[in-house]
Amino acid sequence: MSPIHAYLTFDGNAAEAMRFYEKTLGGKMHMMMTMGEAPGAEQFPPGAANRIMHAALTYGDGMLMASDTMPGQAYEGMKGFGVALTIETVADAQRVFNAFADGGNVTMPFGKTFWVEAFGMVTDRFGTPWLINGGKPLV
């Protein structure tokens, strides 16, 4: 069975978000295809050509995938989930947390916990909720 990977949906800014995640997580973008580059692109509504059909980014042992909504499609934002990261060192976890917090919303400050050396929750400027564990497990 394969691991579970997150698939995020954005409203026209998937390319910007995924490039930010690539840089912040030290990952590698394996695919980023616009709707205009996809087979059958002529079937998409006007304004869809520059939106992301599919993007795939690997980081460590994980994969993050994303796409954009179609133009005019109702977008309610991301809710009801969080993308959990476990980062080997507290310092690197703090760096990632701070990058996501820049322009975002901290819902739980990064700090010591009983299960791991440090943990924090933040929703980044693109609307993605993150749960970041850093350092060694304590339980």
CSV table of C-alpha atoms in Angstrom, one decimal:
chain,number,residue,atom,x,y,z
A,1,MET,CA,0.0,0.0,0.0
A,2,SER,CA,1.3,3.5,-0.8
A,3,PRO,CA,1.6,6.3,1.7
A,4,ILE,CA,-1.1,8.9,1.9
A,5,HIS,CA,-0.2,12.1,0.1
A,6,ALA,CA,-2.0,15.4,0.3
A,7,TYR,CA,-3.7,16.9,-2.8
A,8,LEU,CA,-4.5,20.6,-2.5
A,9,THR,CA,-6.9,22.7,-4.6
A,10,PHE,CA,-6.3,26.4,-5.2
A,11,ASP,CA,-8.3,29.2,-6.9
A,12,GLY,CA,-5.8,30.3,-9.5
A,13,ASN,CA,-2.6,30.5,-7.4
A,14,ALA,CA,-1.5,26.8,-7.3
A,15,ALA,CA,1.7,27.5,-9.3
A,16,GLU,CA,2.8,30.3,-6.9
A,17,ALA,CA,2.0,28.1,-3.9
A,18,MET,CA,3.7,25.0,-5.2
A,19,ARG,CA,6.9,26.9,-6.1
A,20,PHE,CA,6.8,28.4,-2.5
A,21,TYR,CA,6.5,24.9,-1.0
A,22,GLU,CA,9.3,23.6,-3.3
A,23,LYS,CA,11.6,26.3,-2.0
A,24,THR,CA,10.5,26.1,1.7
A,25,LEU,CA,10.5,22.3,2.0
A,26,GLY,CA,13.7,21.8,-0.2
A,27,GLY,CA,11.6,19.7,-2.5
A,28,LYS,CA,11.7,18.9,-6.2
A,29,MET,CA,8.9,19.7,-8.6
A,30,HIS,CA,8.3,16.7,-10.8
A,31,MET,CA,5.3,18.1,-12.8
A,32,MET,CA,3.5,21.3,-13.3
A,33,MET,CA,1.1,21.3,-16.2
A,34,THR,CA,-1.3,24.1,-17.0
A,35,MET,CA,-4.8,23.4,-18.3
A,36,GLY,CA,-3.6,25.0,-21.6
A,37,GLU,CA,-0.9,22.4,-21.9
A,38,ALA,CA,-3.2,19.4,-21.2
A,39,PRO,CA,-4.7,17.2,-24.0
A,40,GLY,CA,-8.1,18.5,-24.9
A,41,ALA,CA,-7.3,22.0,-23.6
A,42,GLU,CA,-9.8,23.5,-26.1
A,43,GLN,CA,-12.6,22.0,-24.0
A,44,PHE,CA,-11.8,24.1,-21.0
A,45,PRO,CA,-13.7,27.3,-20.4
A,46,PRO,CA,-12.1,30.7,-21.3
A,47,GLY,CA,-9.6,31.8,-18.8
A,48,ALA,CA,-8.5,28.3,-17.8
A,49,ALA,CA,-5.3,28.1,-19.9
A,50,ASN,CA,-2.9,29.4,-17.3
A,51,ARG,CA,-4.4,27.5,-14.3
A,52,ILE,CA,-2.7,24.4,-13.0
A,53,MET,CA,-4.2,21.1,-14.2
A,54,HIS,CA,-1.7,19.1,-12.0
A,55,ALA,CA,1.4,19.7,-10.0
A,56,ALA,CA,3.5,17.2,-8.1
A,57,LEU,CA,6.3,18.0,-5.6
A,58,THR,CA,8.4,15.5,-3.6
A,59,TYR,CA,10.1,16.4,-0.4
A,60,GLY,CA,11.8,13.9,1.8
A,61,ASP,CA,9.6,10.8,1.7
A,62,GLY,CA,6.5,12.8,1.0
A,63,MET,CA,4.6,14.1,-2.0
A,64,LEU,CA,2.4,17.1,-2.3
A,65,MET,CA,0.1,17.5,-5.3
A,66,ALA,CA,-2.2,20.4,-6.3
A,67,SER,CA,-4.4,21.9,-9.0
A,68,ASP,CA,-6.5,25.0,-9.5
A,69,THR,CA,-10.3,25.2,-9.8
A,70,MET,CA,-11.8,26.1,-13.1
A,71,PRO,CA,-12.5,29.8,-13.7
A,72,GLY,CA,-15.9,30.8,-12.2
A,73,GLN,CA,-16.1,27.6,-10.1
A,74,ALA,CA,-17.1,28.4,-6.5
A,75,TYR,CA,-14.1,28.1,-4.2
A,76,GLU,CA,-14.7,27.7,-0.5
A,77,GLY,CA,-11.1,27.5,0.5
A,78,MET,CA,-9.4,24.7,2.4
A,79,LYS,CA,-11.0,23.4,5.5
A,80,GLY,CA,-11.5,20.3,7.6
A,81,PHE,CA,-7.9,19.0,7.3
A,82,GLY,CA,-4.3,19.9,7.9
A,83,VAL,CA,-1.0,18.8,6.3
A,84,ALA,CA,1.2,17.3,8.9
A,85,LEU,CA,5.0,17.5,8.6
A,86,THR,CA,7.6,15.8,10.8
A,87,ILE,CA,10.9,17.5,10.5
A,88,GLU,CA,14.1,16.0,11.9
A,89,THR,CA,15.5,19.0,13.7
A,90,VAL,CA,13.8,21.7,15.8
A,91,ALA,CA,15.8,24.4,14.0
A,92,ASP,CA,14.6,23.3,10.5
A,93,ALA,CA,11.0,22.9,11.7
A,94,GLN,CA,11.2,26.4,13.1
A,95,ARG,CA,12.5,27.7,9.8
A,96,VAL,CA,9.6,26.1,7.9
A,97,PHE,CA,7.0,27.2,10.4
A,98,ASN,CA,8.3,30.8,10.1
A,99,ALA,CA,8.2,30.7,6.3
A,100,PHE,CA,4.6,29.5,6.4
A,101,ALA,CA,3.7,32.1,9.1
A,102,ASP,CA,5.0,35.0,7.0
A,103,GLY,CA,1.7,36.4,5.6
A,104,GLY,CA,-0.2,33.5,7.1
A,105,ASN,CA,-2.1,32.9,10.4
A,106,VAL,CA,-0.5,31.2,13.4
A,107,THR,CA,-3.2,29.0,15.1
A,108,MET,CA,-0.8,27.5,17.7
A,109,PRO,CA,2.7,29.1,18.3
A,110,PHE,CA,5.7,26.8,17.7
A,111,GLY,CA,7.0,25.5,21.0
A,112,LYS,CA,7.6,22.6,23.3
A,113,THR,CA,5.1,19.8,23.7
A,114,PHE,CA,4.8,16.5,25.4
A,115,TRP,CA,5.0,14.3,22.3
A,116,VAL,CA,7.8,15.9,20.3
A,117,GLU,CA,10.5,18.5,21.0
A,118,ALA,CA,8.5,21.3,19.3
A,119,PHE,CA,5.1,21.7,17.5
A,120,GLY,CA,3.1,24.5,15.9
A,121,MET,CA,0.1,25.0,13.7
A,122,VAL,CA,-0.2,27.7,11.0
A,123,THR,CA,-2.3,28.4,7.9
A,124,ASP,CA,0.0,29.9,5.2
A,125,ARG,CA,-0.9,32.8,3.0
A,126,PHE,CA,-2.3,30.4,0.4
A,127,GLY,CA,-4.8,29.0,2.8
A,128,THR,CA,-3.1,25.7,3.5
A,129,PRO,CA,-3.2,24.5,7.1
A,130,TRP,CA,0.0,23.0,8.4
A,131,LEU,CA,0.8,21.0,11.6
A,132,ILE,CA,4.6,21.0,12.1
A,133,ASN,CA,6.4,18.6,14.4
A,134,GLY,CA,10.1,19.2,14.9
A,135,GLY,CA,12.8,17.2,16.6
A,136,LYS,CA,12.8,13.9,18.4
A,137,PRO,CA,9.6,12.2,19.7
A,138,LEU,CA,9.2,12.4,23.5
A,139,VAL,CA,6.7,9.5,23.9
